[in-house]
Short mmCIF file of C-alpha atoms in Angstrom, two decimals:
data_model
loop_
_atom_site.label_atom_id
_atom_site.label_comp_id
_atom_site.label_asym_id
_atom_site.label_seq_id
_atom_site.Cartn_x
_atom_site.Cartn_y
_atom_site.Cartn_z
CA UNK X 1 10.56 -17.84 -0.47
CA UNK X 2 11.59 -14.78 1.50
CA UNK X 3 9.43 -11.72 1.19
CA UNK X 4 10.28 -8.07 1.64
CA UNK X 5 11.89 -7.41 5.00
CA UNK X 6 12.32 -4.13 6.81
CA UNK X 7 14.34 -3.11 9.83
CA UNK X 8 13.98 -1.95 12.45
CA UNK X 9 10.32 -2.79 12.93
CA UNK X 10 9.95 -0.03 15.50
CA UNK X 11 11.98 3.12 15.98
CA UNK X 12 11.61 5.84 18.56
CA UNK X 13 13.54 9.02 17.87
CA UNK X 14 13.80 12.28 19.72
CA UNK X 15 12.89 15.33 17.67
CA UNK X 16 15.91 16.49 15.74
CA UNK X 17 17.61 13.09 15.52
CA UNK X 18 18.47 11.43 12.23
CA UNK X 19 17.07 7.96 11.45
CA UNK X 20 17.79 5.32 8.82
CA UNK X 21 15.25 2.72 7.77
CA UNK X 22 16.30 -0.34 5.83
CA UNK X 23 14.46 -2.36 3.20
CA UNK X 24 15.50 -5.74 1.78
CA UNK X 25 13.40 -6.40 -1.32
CA UNK X 26 12.63 -9.76 -2.83
CA UNK X 27 15.74 -11.05 -4.56
CA UNK X 28 15.81 -10.16 -8.23
CA UNK X 29 13.13 -7.48 -8.02
CA UNK X 30 14.12 -4.48 -10.10
CA UNK X 31 11.51 -2.02 -8.80
CA UNK X 32 11.45 -0.71 -5.25
CA UNK X 33 8.97 1.72 -3.76
CA UNK X 34 8.75 3.55 -0.43
CA UNK X 35 5.41 4.63 1.04
CA UNK X 36 4.47 6.55 4.18
CA UNK X 37 1.35 5.55 6.11
CA UNK X 38 0.10 8.00 8.72
CA UNK X 39 -2.19 6.74 11.46
CA UNK X 40 -5.65 5.98 10.12
CA UNK X 41 -4.69 6.71 6.53
CA UNK X 42 -3.77 4.78 3.45
CA UNK X 43 -0.15 4.58 2.35
CA UNK X 44 1.19 7.48 0.30
CA UNK X 45 3.96 7.21 -2.25
CA UNK X 46 7.36 8.63 -1.38
CA UNK X 47 9.88 7.45 -3.97
CA UNK X 48 10.68 4.83 -6.62
CA UNK X 49 13.86 3.04 -7.71
CA UNK X 50 14.58 1.03 -10.80
CA UNK X 51 17.69 -0.90 -9.84
CA UNK X 52 20.00 1.74 -8.35
CA UNK X 53 18.42 4.67 -10.18
CA UNK X 54 15.96 6.83 -8.26
CA UNK X 55 13.51 7.68 -11.02
CA UNK X 56 10.75 9.31 -9.02
CA UNK X 57 11.08 11.18 -5.75
CA UNK X 58 8.03 13.36 -6.17
CA UNK X 59 6.44 12.11 -2.95
CA UNK X 60 9.27 12.99 -0.58
CA UNK X 61 7.72 15.60 1.75
CA UNK X 62 10.85 17.67 2.33
CA UNK X 63 14.57 17.79 1.70
CA UNK X 64 15.04 16.12 5.08
CA UNK X 65 14.02 12.86 3.42
CA UNK X 66 16.62 11.01 1.39
CA UNK X 67 16.60 7.51 -0.10
CA UNK X 68 19.26 5.42 -1.75
CA UNK X 69 19.73 1.99 -3.29
CA UNK X 70 23.40 2.00 -4.23
CA UNK X 71 23.76 -1.57 -5.48
CA UNK X 72 20.26 -2.05 -6.78
CA UNK X 73 19.12 -4.30 -3.97
CA UNK X 74 18.91 -3.06 -0.36
CA UNK X 75 17.48 0.42 0.07
CA UNK X 76 17.74 2.89 2.92
CA UNK X 77 15.35 5.72 3.68
CA UNK X 78 16.99 8.41 5.76
CA UNK X 79 15.19 11.16 7.60
CA UNK X 80 17.28 14.01 8.95
CA UNK X 81 16.31 16.22 11.88
CA UNK X 82 13.12 14.28 12.53
CA UNK X 83 9.94 16.18 13.36
CA UNK X 84 6.79 14.97 15.08
CA UNK X 85 4.90 15.01 11.81
CA UNK X 86 7.31 12.35 10.53
CA UNK X 87 5.73 9.82 12.90
CA UNK X 88 4.22 7.15 10.65
CA UNK X 89 4.69 3.64 9.34
CA UNK X 90 7.15 3.51 6.47
CA UNK X 91 6.42 0.73 4.01
CA UNK X 92 8.72 -0.67 1.39
CA UNK X 93 7.46 -2.60 -1.62
CA UNK X 94 9.18 -4.36 -4.48
CA UNK X 95 8.08 -5.73 -7.82
CA UNK X 96 9.67 -7.57 -10.71
CA UNK X 97 9.98 -4.44 -12.82
CA UNK X 98 10.52 -6.39 -16.01
CA UNK X 99 7.06 -6.92 -17.44
CA UNK X 100 6.71 -3.51 -19.04
CA UNK X 101 3.28 -3.13 -17.53
CA UNK X 102 1.64 -2.67 -14.14
CA UNK X 103 2.70 -5.28 -11.62
CA UNK X 104 1.82 -6.51 -8.19
CA UNK X 105 3.87 -4.80 -5.52
CA UNK X 106 4.91 -6.94 -2.55
CA UNK X 107 4.97 -5.04 0.71
CA UNK X 108 7.17 -5.43 3.75
CA UNK X 109 5.82 -5.28 7.32
CA UNK X 110 6.84 -1.65 7.69
CA UNK X 111 8.85 0.37 10.19
CA UNK X 112 6.80 2.28 12.74
CA UNK X 113 8.59 5.54 13.49
CA UNK X 114 7.60 7.53 16.54
CA UNK X 115 9.17 10.96 17.03
CA UNK X 116 8.94 12.28 20.59
CA UNK L 1 -5.34 13.43 -10.81
CA UNK L 2 -6.07 9.88 -9.83
CA UNK L 3 -7.82 9.31 -6.52
CA UNK L 4 -9.64 6.61 -4.61
CA UNK L 5 -12.56 7.06 -2.25
CA UNK L 6 -13.65 4.54 0.33
CA UNK L 7 -16.79 6.05 1.85
CA UNK L 8 -17.06 3.69 4.80
CA UNK L 9 -14.50 4.25 7.54
CA UNK L 10 -15.65 1.35 9.71
CA UNK L 11 -18.02 -1.55 9.07
CA UNK L 12 -19.17 -4.26 11.47
CA UNK L 13 -20.75 -7.46 10.20
CA UNK L 14 -21.74 -10.68 11.89
CA UNK L 15 -19.68 -13.78 11.30
CA UNK L 16 -21.20 -15.73 8.43
CA UNK L 17 -22.90 -12.68 6.95
CA UNK L 18 -22.12 -11.29 3.51
CA UNK L 19 -19.84 -8.31 3.03
CA UNK L 20 -19.52 -5.51 0.52
CA UNK L 21 -16.88 -2.80 0.83
CA UNK L 22 -17.32 0.19 -1.43
CA UNK L 23 -14.67 1.84 -3.55
CA UNK L 24 -14.88 4.63 -6.12
CA UNK L 25 -11.98 5.82 -8.19
CA UNK L 26 -11.11 8.79 -10.35
CA UNK L 27 -8.97 8.02 -13.36
CA UNK L 28 -8.88 9.37 -16.90
CA UNK L 29 -8.52 6.07 -18.72
CA UNK L 30 -8.82 2.36 -18.05
CA UNK L 31 -7.66 1.95 -14.46
CA UNK L 32 -5.57 -0.72 -12.88
CA UNK L 33 -7.30 -1.52 -9.61
CA UNK L 34 -6.30 -3.37 -6.46
CA UNK L 35 -7.66 -4.42 -3.10
CA UNK L 36 -5.17 -4.91 -0.28
CA UNK L 37 -5.74 -6.13 3.27
CA UNK L 38 -3.69 -5.07 6.28
CA UNK L 39 -3.87 -6.89 9.61
CA UNK L 40 -2.50 -5.23 12.75
CA UNK L 41 1.28 -5.15 12.65
CA UNK L 42 1.36 -6.75 9.23
CA UNK L 43 2.25 -5.49 5.82
CA UNK L 44 -0.20 -5.12 2.99
CA UNK L 45 -1.37 -8.29 1.29
CA UNK L 46 -2.87 -8.24 -2.16
CA UNK L 47 -6.38 -9.72 -2.27
CA UNK L 48 -7.05 -9.23 -5.96
CA UNK L 49 -6.33 -6.99 -8.92
CA UNK L 50 -8.02 -5.88 -12.12
CA UNK L 51 -5.93 -5.02 -15.13
CA UNK L 52 -8.20 -5.97 -18.03
CA UNK L 53 -10.66 -8.58 -19.23
CA UNK L 54 -13.46 -10.05 -17.15
CA UNK L 55 -14.84 -7.35 -14.89
CA UNK L 56 -15.57 -9.83 -12.09
CA UNK L 57 -12.29 -10.66 -10.44
CA UNK L 58 -11.70 -13.53 -8.05
CA UNK L 59 -9.11 -13.19 -5.32
CA UNK L 60 -7.70 -15.02 -2.38
CA UNK L 61 -9.56 -15.92 0.81
CA UNK L 62 -12.90 -16.11 -1.03
CA UNK L 63 -13.03 -12.43 -1.99
CA UNK L 64 -14.20 -11.05 -5.31
CA UNK L 65 -14.59 -7.59 -6.79
CA UNK L 66 -16.49 -6.20 -9.74
CA UNK L 67 -15.21 -3.38 -11.94
CA UNK L 68 -18.04 -1.12 -13.10
CA UNK L 69 -16.76 1.55 -15.45
CA UNK L 70 -20.10 3.37 -15.64
CA UNK L 71 -20.09 3.84 -11.87
CA UNK L 72 -16.31 4.25 -11.45
CA UNK L 73 -16.54 1.57 -8.78
CA UNK L 74 -14.61 -1.51 -7.74
CA UNK L 75 -16.50 -2.92 -4.77
CA UNK L 76 -15.15 -5.86 -2.79
CA UNK L 77 -17.47 -8.69 -1.79
CA UNK L 78 -17.42 -11.88 0.21
CA UNK L 79 -20.46 -14.14 0.63
CA UNK L 80 -19.68 -15.26 4.19
CA UNK L 81 -17.14 -13.56 6.45
CA UNK L 82 -14.98 -15.29 9.03
CA UNK L 83 -13.64 -13.81 12.26
CA UNK L 84 -10.17 -13.87 10.70
CA UNK L 85 -11.32 -11.35 8.07
CA UNK L 86 -11.23 -8.56 10.65
CA UNK L 87 -8.64 -6.13 9.29
CA UNK L 88 -8.17 -2.88 7.39
CA UNK L 89 -9.01 -3.00 3.69
CA UNK L 90 -7.55 -0.64 1.12
CA UNK L 91 -8.74 -0.04 -2.40
CA UNK L 92 -6.08 1.33 -4.72
CA UNK L 93 -5.45 2.41 -8.30
CA UNK L 94 -2.23 2.27 -10.29
CA UNK L 95 -0.99 5.64 -11.43
CA UNK L 96 -0.05 4.46 -14.91
CA UNK L 97 0.64 1.56 -17.22
CA UNK L 98 4.24 0.71 -16.51
CA UNK L 99 6.05 -1.31 -13.90
CA UNK L 100 7.21 2.01 -12.49
CA UNK L 101 3.68 3.08 -11.66
CA UNK L 102 3.07 3.95 -8.05
CA UNK L 103 -0.09 2.85 -6.29
CA UNK L 104 -2.57 5.40 -5.01
CA UNK L 105 -4.49 4.15 -2.00
CA UNK L 106 -7.82 5.06 -0.47
CA UNK L 107 -8.03 5.86 3.21
CA UNK L 108 -9.20 2.37 4.11
CA UNK L 109 -12.21 0.63 5.63
CA UNK L 110 -11.83 -1.08 8.97
CA UNK L 111 -13.80 -4.32 9.16
CA UNK L 112 -14.92 -5.69 12.51
CA UNK L 113 -16.61 -9.05 12.89
CA UNK L 114 -19.39 -9.58 15.39
CA UNK L 115 -19.33 -13.11 16.88
#
């Protein structure tokens, strides 16, 4: 079956531009996570959705970062006024979200953002 | 706070040789532990996970890991590596016990295979 997909796969933005990154989770998955992976580092948590509700945004690095999942499926991560330090791979992951316990998260291929 | 340490940044092994990647975690209770693999340009693929029960966990692609509470370790092993195993490997711990729990990753170990 289809996995998690992300678009675009690569994005180059000039400093100060706004960008929008899209995530299509596995159909029926309730939980959706965004992670940021800087070069040579492990992914770091940004935010979590349960259906359309954003229940945890503790990892968002600044108020320039905004995420939404309005219909409980597709999610968009928006970065306003991009800065060079925003250059990273942005990973989306989804999981069933119905087991009541820890679950395997399925990751998309990521969007590599380069801010010039 | 929970954390994961992978002390080896880069390891090179010969094809056919055995492999052990080290991982230590910091967690106040029984951890939920994962190993993920990331090939260039690819997303993260789960190799194996430990939630409870038998401390020796079998995963995909011939990998296994052993949870040792006394050492706060969850080392990944493979008896004989293949050239296709060259990739970045991440050890990770779940932040809690619900489906909402985020995953906390180590900084990764890059595995190279010598022909």
